[in-house]
Amino acid sequence: MADMTIGIIGAGRIGQLHAEHILSTPSIELKGICDINTGHLKGTFIEKNVSIITKDPSILIEDEEIDAIFICSSTDTHCYYIEKCALAGKHIFCEKPISFSLEETKAALRIVEEAGVKLQIGFNRRFDTHFRKIYQTIQDGKIGKTHIIKITSRDPEPPNEEYIKSSGGMFFDMTIHDFDMIRYLSSSEVKMVSVATANLVDPCFEKYDDVDTAIITLTFEDGTLATIDNSRQAVYGYDQRIEVFGEKGLVMAENERTSNIQIATKESVTLDHPKYFFLDRYKAAFQKEIQEFAQAIINHEPLTCTGEDGLQAQKLAIATKKAWKEKRSVSLNEI
Amino acid sequence: MADMTIGIIGAGRIGQLHAEHILSTPSIELKGICDINTGHLKGTFIEKNVSIITKDPSILIEDEEIDAIFICSSTDTHCYYIEKCALAGKHIFCEKPISFSLEETKAALRIVEEAGVKLQIGFNRRFDTHFRKIYQTIQDGKIGKTHIIKITSRDPEPPNEEYIKSSGGMFFDMTIHDFDMIRYLSSSEVKMVSVATANLVDPCFEKYDDVDTAIITLTFEDGTLATIDNSRQAVYGYDQRIEVFGEKGLVMAENERTSNIQIATKESVTLDHPKYFFLDRYKAAFQKEIQEFAQAIINHEPLTCTGEDGLQAQKLAIATKKAWKEKRSVSLNEI
Amino acid sequence: MADMTIGIIGAGRIGQLHAEHILSTPSIELKGICDINTGHLKGTFIEKNVSIITKDPSILIEDEEIDAIFICSSTDTHCYYIEKCALAGKHIFCEKPISFSLEETKAALRIVEEAGVKLQIGFNRRFDTHFRKIYQTIQDGKIGKTHIIKITSRDPEPPNEEYIKSSGGMFFDMTIHDFDMIRYLSSSEVKMVSVATANLVDPCFEKYDDVDTAIITLTFEDGTLATIDNSRQAVYGYDQRIEVFGEKGLVMAENERTSNIQIATKESVTLDHPKYFFLDRYKAAFQKEIQEFAQAIINHEPLTCTGEDGLQAQKLAIATKKAWKEKRSVSLNEI
Amino acid sequence: MADMTIGIIGAGRIGQLHAEHILSTPSIELKGICDINTGHLKGTFIEKNVSIITKDPSILIEDEEIDAIFICSSTDTHCYYIEKCALAGKHIFCEKPISFSLEETKAALRIVEEAGVKLQIGFNRRFDTHFRKIYQTIQDGKIGKTHIIKITSRDPEPPNEEYIKSSGGMFFDMTIHDFDMIRYLSSSEVKMVSVATANLVDPCFEKYDDVDTAIITLTFEDGTLATIDNSRQAVYGYDQRIEVFGEKGLVMAENERTSNIQIATKESVTLDHPKYFFLDRYKAAFQKEIQEFAQAIINHEPLTCTGEDGLQAQKLAIATKKAWKEKRSVSLNEI
């Protein structure tokens, strides 16, 4: 009775997250999930509710009932699966970043285009209520021409060493969301990037030629200036704030707290903490990105975020890494 | 594969709401729904996903697969169905208020007790994140002995004339939630009630011997004072705030807004409105009350809110109506 | 070079407060201060800057250079000095309450009127920035007809036994400010008063036939309902909040905090406390009430708060005390 | 009877501001004020209350009763007067920036040191309640080692052309306050500066080789990263926010609003605007910087902000201008 049938490649943290959200959406069916290891799914809610649990992705890719595939495997396999899915005529939802190589990404996007399937990238924040209201406020002309965009994006705690090792570095793994958001909010493309970095949270980042703290400055074609500040460790919780300042005013989004209560005693006046991490903070956005993906396909409408958006965010990550390594401002023309 | 199977009696606004929430909870199955009219369900998501659509409640009450019945019909039928369900050995979730007559309610509760089934009343606000944190803060002793409890509870717009006519009056229809909340938060029972009332929103209320604006003052056995202020029309949205003041401090919950954004221009600095009404404001609480109901039954645990709580809230509504009519403070001993 | 010359009768806490504010206002001169004890002024900033320090009030009242007298002595002497000053042609600023007896107050006001001098009562909160903006918002019609007025007014700590003994009771000493505020904000007079009380803070209040916690409910001629909640001890600081709810919306004032900072750590997210007490919270309002008093006299303009306002607030205190003692609603017609 | 006697050189906007604040501080006497034009003081409150109004600064500098001189004349005269005053043994309060030339500043500071007089620079924001609480929170170790400092500093409206022409440019005129604040809050010195700039507010800035919008990124010796975002025009009011993020948490200061009221209607939920500009926003800080200056001199205590602080802020302005002109990161060692 579902309007759409889905298969998932990759049953790690994010794959399971999508699986649970699809299973709670009655109009979308999750038919199968695939991973090189499936043992960890034994006895889970997912196993009970999904027909096919397999180690072979082609079983899903070739299943005629499946309309779309979610690619949630490791980044280095994304382009391979994008191509396979596109050639099989499946619509694709792919997690970010598309890849670490511009050539690979461009090749994959070309095949997607030729196959005429839809490709959405997992930039879940575009589907967040608060950020979408910021977007709408700008679109409505309420703040006029944008002058300064500021994104604060800080994780509550650093990932473990294993993760750091294969993450592709902070700019590809974490800032990529901020690069996409800043493009989403601006109506112009980035011209120049520079960055100031530091290793203040954990020496492990330096060990893998990575940083854990950064301030990235961007200049847009239309003169807008922007800054992103990242940290791998905000001990008070997931810090996700945006402000956009323009000719006619300012629009900004505060963090969501775990509750709206305030406690006042002799010792202190306290608010609740920001929501702790992305599973909690962006739960509704994760659900919405699936619903909008399904709707766009069913109704033949344009997607909110496309492969091209994935490519552009990847370019910004590459430019920022270059700016860091070469200690200079980098023009996007160089990428 | 569901852990629990449910039937719903009453497919009005609240019955449909529960139906949708149950259908989005994979571990609970909604097998049937019953109403004297079922035409309005044609082609809906509910019709597509529920096996039994019927006008005969006994079909659900006698269905062996059904573990629990949600009673969402009109208030005057609640006790009748409570008794039927209890005698059939079904667990019961009943919307508020249980009835307009104390005798009826008491009789129904007696049968529930004898049948050994569980009965939860639809005081959804007990399951709200913010209010539960207030409860927990008090339980943790953070504000010490309570001195003053204040509830602001204002609907965004008055109901239509048809609804007003059969609502039982503001105290039974609307304040009943606040009566329950104030009992939930206090650790003592109410001793005295007085009320100041006004007809300021719509003359229609006066027509049906009702009010639309009220300040209710309550004195508890332990000396705590409380005030509830109600209005049938807060044009800026559903106003649902609580504060509890005690010997060691204050805990309070602000309204939830539709988003956390702020827009500052030359003309104004604006926040988003409070969520507009209960469907939106208490969505998560409605889902949680179902989940906790199911868990309590499955795990043989006590309920968060019971038939006794329904009875006590009903007593407070009766006392307040008496205080209004007789223009004096009314002792709960009189009820 | 000053525009106005002032004398103060009463060099207690409030008298000294006014003295310091006058001394910091270059356009107003403080010529003399009088008290039955003047020893505590030795070596103070006041002594250094005031020409006359005396135990004899007539020295100030008869001084030809003095334009106005501030009466800051104990409440039982207010009317005596009001009459003396009025007869000497001095304008008068008198602290609240005017007296504990309606007859005395009325007699004093009559003499003031006959003498043609101006009399302002020390309802400093009318001069507070936030509350005046609430007043202006109502006057501008932004919230339409008022429906519900709520005042939260809680002291940070109870006064000492000596003070309690001679304070006249909480309604005369503390709530009198709230009575005036609620009249200031409404455009109608109070019709009925009822009250719920408790002794929860300190048994000392009961010893002197007083209460320390109360919820007062007022009904206005125009149907507006109002509630004032008082406590003698809010351990988190001076709690001074007002909200006015009407047909077209709500206007409310939050507490002023000692600073606007927020500190977020792993353990907590904290704001600063509300300002601790009236010296701090209403400093600007105390300065403003002096400036506006002087301006009204110099420019022959009407005062913001008059003897009549003092009389009406006193009536409300009397009615509330009666409601408390007689455990019933009291009509203002009875007073 | 005053504890200290002061003379002011320069009766422009800032000189008059200091004059009024001194005149409202009873323990400090303002004996004289000097300007090349004194006509605009005719009939003012200042003229009425100050003994000497002169066009000749030496009359004040040589006056034996005067303990300290406030230098509020144009920037290009600062060092000249600093030297004159120091040689005359007067303590000095000098407005920012000290000068546009490092050599001049260094020479002046040397003479001050040799003369043994005190020199305070007019970095009024160090005396602001909120920012001082941020400072104290950091000093108390509550947020641990600092990682990221963010200053938002935006004027409500651009100055007029005349002012822009002689302002020395945004970095010297406006950002100089932010440079000082960021040094005040950090416990380390700046190592590198880079900047992204734009001309978005008014073409007039470009005309005088200036910018109106900038994001400045600073790297400190201890690894701390910082960003300052400036605009000459925030149409919603003076935007003055700071946040400091560290290993153990975050401390941040919100803008002060003109009042704490909130108005909720069907159309909008509004807060009051931030205070409009520095006269209003920093009124208390301006008063406090005078009081602390006087106290430090009277009690022979160290100053809160010294000539050295003025010099360092000036270096940062020079480095930022260089970074802008040369389109590269600039090391402070180059300055």
JSON list of N, CA, C and O in Angstrom, two decimals, chain B residues 260-273:
[
{"chain": "B", "resi": 260, "resn": "ASN", "atom": "N", "xyz": [12.89, 28.78, 16.32]},
{"chain": "B", "resi": 260, "resn": "ASN", "atom": "CA", "xyz": [13.74, 29.56, 17.22]},
{"chain": "B", "resi": 260, "resn": "ASN", "atom": "C", "xyz": [14.36, 30.77, 16.55]},
{"chain": "B", "resi": 260, "resn": "ASN", "atom": "O", "xyz": [15.37, 31.29, 17.00]},
{"chain": "B", "resi": 261, "resn": "ILE", "atom": "N", "xyz": [13.79, 31.22, 15.44]},
{"chain": "B", "resi": 261, "resn": "ILE", "atom": "CA", "xyz": [14.46, 32.34, 14.77]},
{"chain": "B", "resi": 261, "resn": "ILE", "atom": "C", "xyz": [14.01, 33.69, 15.32]},
{"chain": "B", "resi": 261, "resn": "ILE", "atom": "O", "xyz": [12.94, 33.82, 15.94]},
{"chain": "B", "resi": 262, "resn": "GLN", "atom": "N", "xyz": [14.88, 34.65, 15.13]},
{"chain": "B", "resi": 262, "resn": "GLN", "atom": "CA", "xyz": [14.61, 36.04, 15.49]},
{"chain": "B", "resi": 262, "resn": "GLN", "atom": "C", "xyz": [14.92, 36.89, 14.26]},
{"chain": "B", "resi": 262, "resn": "GLN", "atom": "O", "xyz": [15.94, 36.67, 13.61]},
{"chain": "B", "resi": 263, "resn": "ILE", "atom": "N", "xyz": [14.05, 37.83, 13.97]},
{"chain": "B", "resi": 263, "resn": "ILE", "atom": "CA", "xyz": [14.29, 38.74, 12.84]},
{"chain": "B", "resi": 263, "resn": "ILE", "atom": "C", "xyz": [14.33, 40.16, 13.37]},
{"chain": "B", "resi": 263, "resn": "ILE", "atom": "O", "xyz": [13.39, 40.62, 14.02]},
{"chain": "B", "resi": 264, "resn": "ALA", "atom": "N", "xyz": [15.42, 40.85, 13.12]},
{"chain": "B", "resi": 264, "resn": "ALA", "atom": "CA", "xyz": [15.56, 42.23, 13.60]},
{"chain": "B", "resi": 264, "resn": "ALA", "atom": "C", "xyz": [15.66, 43.17, 12.40]},
{"chain": "B", "resi": 264, "resn": "ALA", "atom": "O", "xyz": [16.56, 43.01, 11.56]},
{"chain": "B", "resi": 265, "resn": "THR", "atom": "N", "xyz": [14.74, 44.10, 12.31]},
{"chain": "B", "resi": 265, "resn": "THR", "atom": "CA", "xyz": [14.80, 45.10, 11.25]},
{"chain": "B", "resi": 265, "resn": "THR", "atom": "C", "xyz": [14.66, 46.49, 11.88]},
{"chain": "B", "resi": 265, "resn": "THR", "atom": "O", "xyz": [14.57, 46.60, 13.10]},
{"chain": "B", "resi": 266, "resn": "LYS", "atom": "N", "xyz": [14.65, 47.49, 11.06]},
{"chain": "B", "resi": 266, "resn": "LYS", "atom": "CA", "xyz": [14.48, 48.85, 11.55]},
{"chain": "B", "resi": 266, "resn": "LYS", "atom": "C", "xyz": [13.15, 48.97, 12.30]},
{"chain": "B", "resi": 266, "resn": "LYS", "atom": "O", "xyz": [13.03, 49.65, 13.31]},
{"chain": "B", "resi": 267, "resn": "GLU", "atom": "N", "xyz": [12.13, 48.28, 11.77]},
{"chain": "B", "resi": 267, "resn": "GLU", "atom": "CA", "xyz": [10.77, 48.40, 12.30]},
{"chain": "B", "resi": 267, "resn": "GLU", "atom": "C", "xyz": [10.55, 47.57, 13.56]},
{"chain": "B", "resi": 267, "resn": "GLU", "atom": "O", "xyz": [9.80, 47.97, 14.44]},
{"chain": "B", "resi": 268, "resn": "SER", "atom": "N", "xyz": [11.15, 46.39, 13.63]},
{"chain": "B", "resi": 268, "resn": "SER", "atom": "CA", "xyz": [10.80, 45.50, 14.74]},
{"chain": "B", "resi": 268, "resn": "SER", "atom": "C", "xyz": [11.84, 44.41, 14.95]},
{"chain": "B", "resi": 268, "resn": "SER", "atom": "O", "xyz": [12.65, 44.12, 14.08]},
{"chain": "B", "resi": 269, "resn": "VAL", "atom": "N", "xyz": [11.78, 43.82, 16.13]},
{"chain": "B", "resi": 269, "resn": "VAL", "atom": "CA", "xyz": [12.54, 42.61, 16.44]},
{"chain": "B", "resi": 269, "resn": "VAL", "atom": "C", "xyz": [11.49, 41.55, 16.75]},
{"chain": "B", "resi": 269, "resn": "VAL", "atom": "O", "xyz": [10.74, 41.69, 17.71]},
{"chain": "B", "resi": 270, "resn": "THR", "atom": "N", "xyz": [11.42, 40.53, 15.91]},
{"chain": "B", "resi": 270, "resn": "THR", "atom": "CA", "xyz": [10.33, 39.56, 16.09]},
{"chain": "B", "resi": 270, "resn": "THR", "atom": "C", "xyz": [10.83, 38.14, 16.36]},
{"chain": "B", "resi": 270, "resn": "THR", "atom": "O", "xyz": [11.88, 37.73, 15.86]},
{"chain": "B", "resi": 271, "resn": "LEU", "atom": "N", "xyz": [10.06, 37.45, 17.17]},
{"chain": "B", "resi": 271, "resn": "LEU", "atom": "CA", "xyz": [10.22, 36.02, 17.39]},
{"chain": "B", "resi": 271, "resn": "LEU", "atom": "C", "xyz": [9.09, 35.32, 16.66]},
{"chain": "B", "resi": 271, "resn": "LEU", "atom": "O", "xyz": [8.10, 35.96, 16.29]},
{"chain": "B", "resi": 272, "resn": "ASP", "atom": "N", "xyz": [9.17, 34.03, 16.53]},
{"chain": "B", "resi": 272, "resn": "ASP", "atom": "CA", "xyz": [8.05, 33.30, 15.95]},
{"chain": "B", "resi": 272, "resn": "ASP", "atom": "C", "xyz": [6.94, 33.13, 17.00]},
{"chain": "B", "resi": 272, "resn": "ASP", "atom": "O", "xyz": [7.19, 33.21, 18.20]},
{"chain": "B", "resi": 273, "resn": "HIS", "atom": "N", "xyz": [5.75, 32.89, 16.54]},
{"chain": "B", "resi": 273, "resn": "HIS", "atom": "CA", "xyz": [4.60, 32.70, 17.43]},
{"chain": "B", "resi": 273, "resn": "HIS", "atom": "C", "xyz": [4.71, 31.39, 18.21]},
{"chain": "B", "resi": 273, "resn": "HIS", "atom": "O", "xyz": [5.38, 30.45, 17.76]}
]
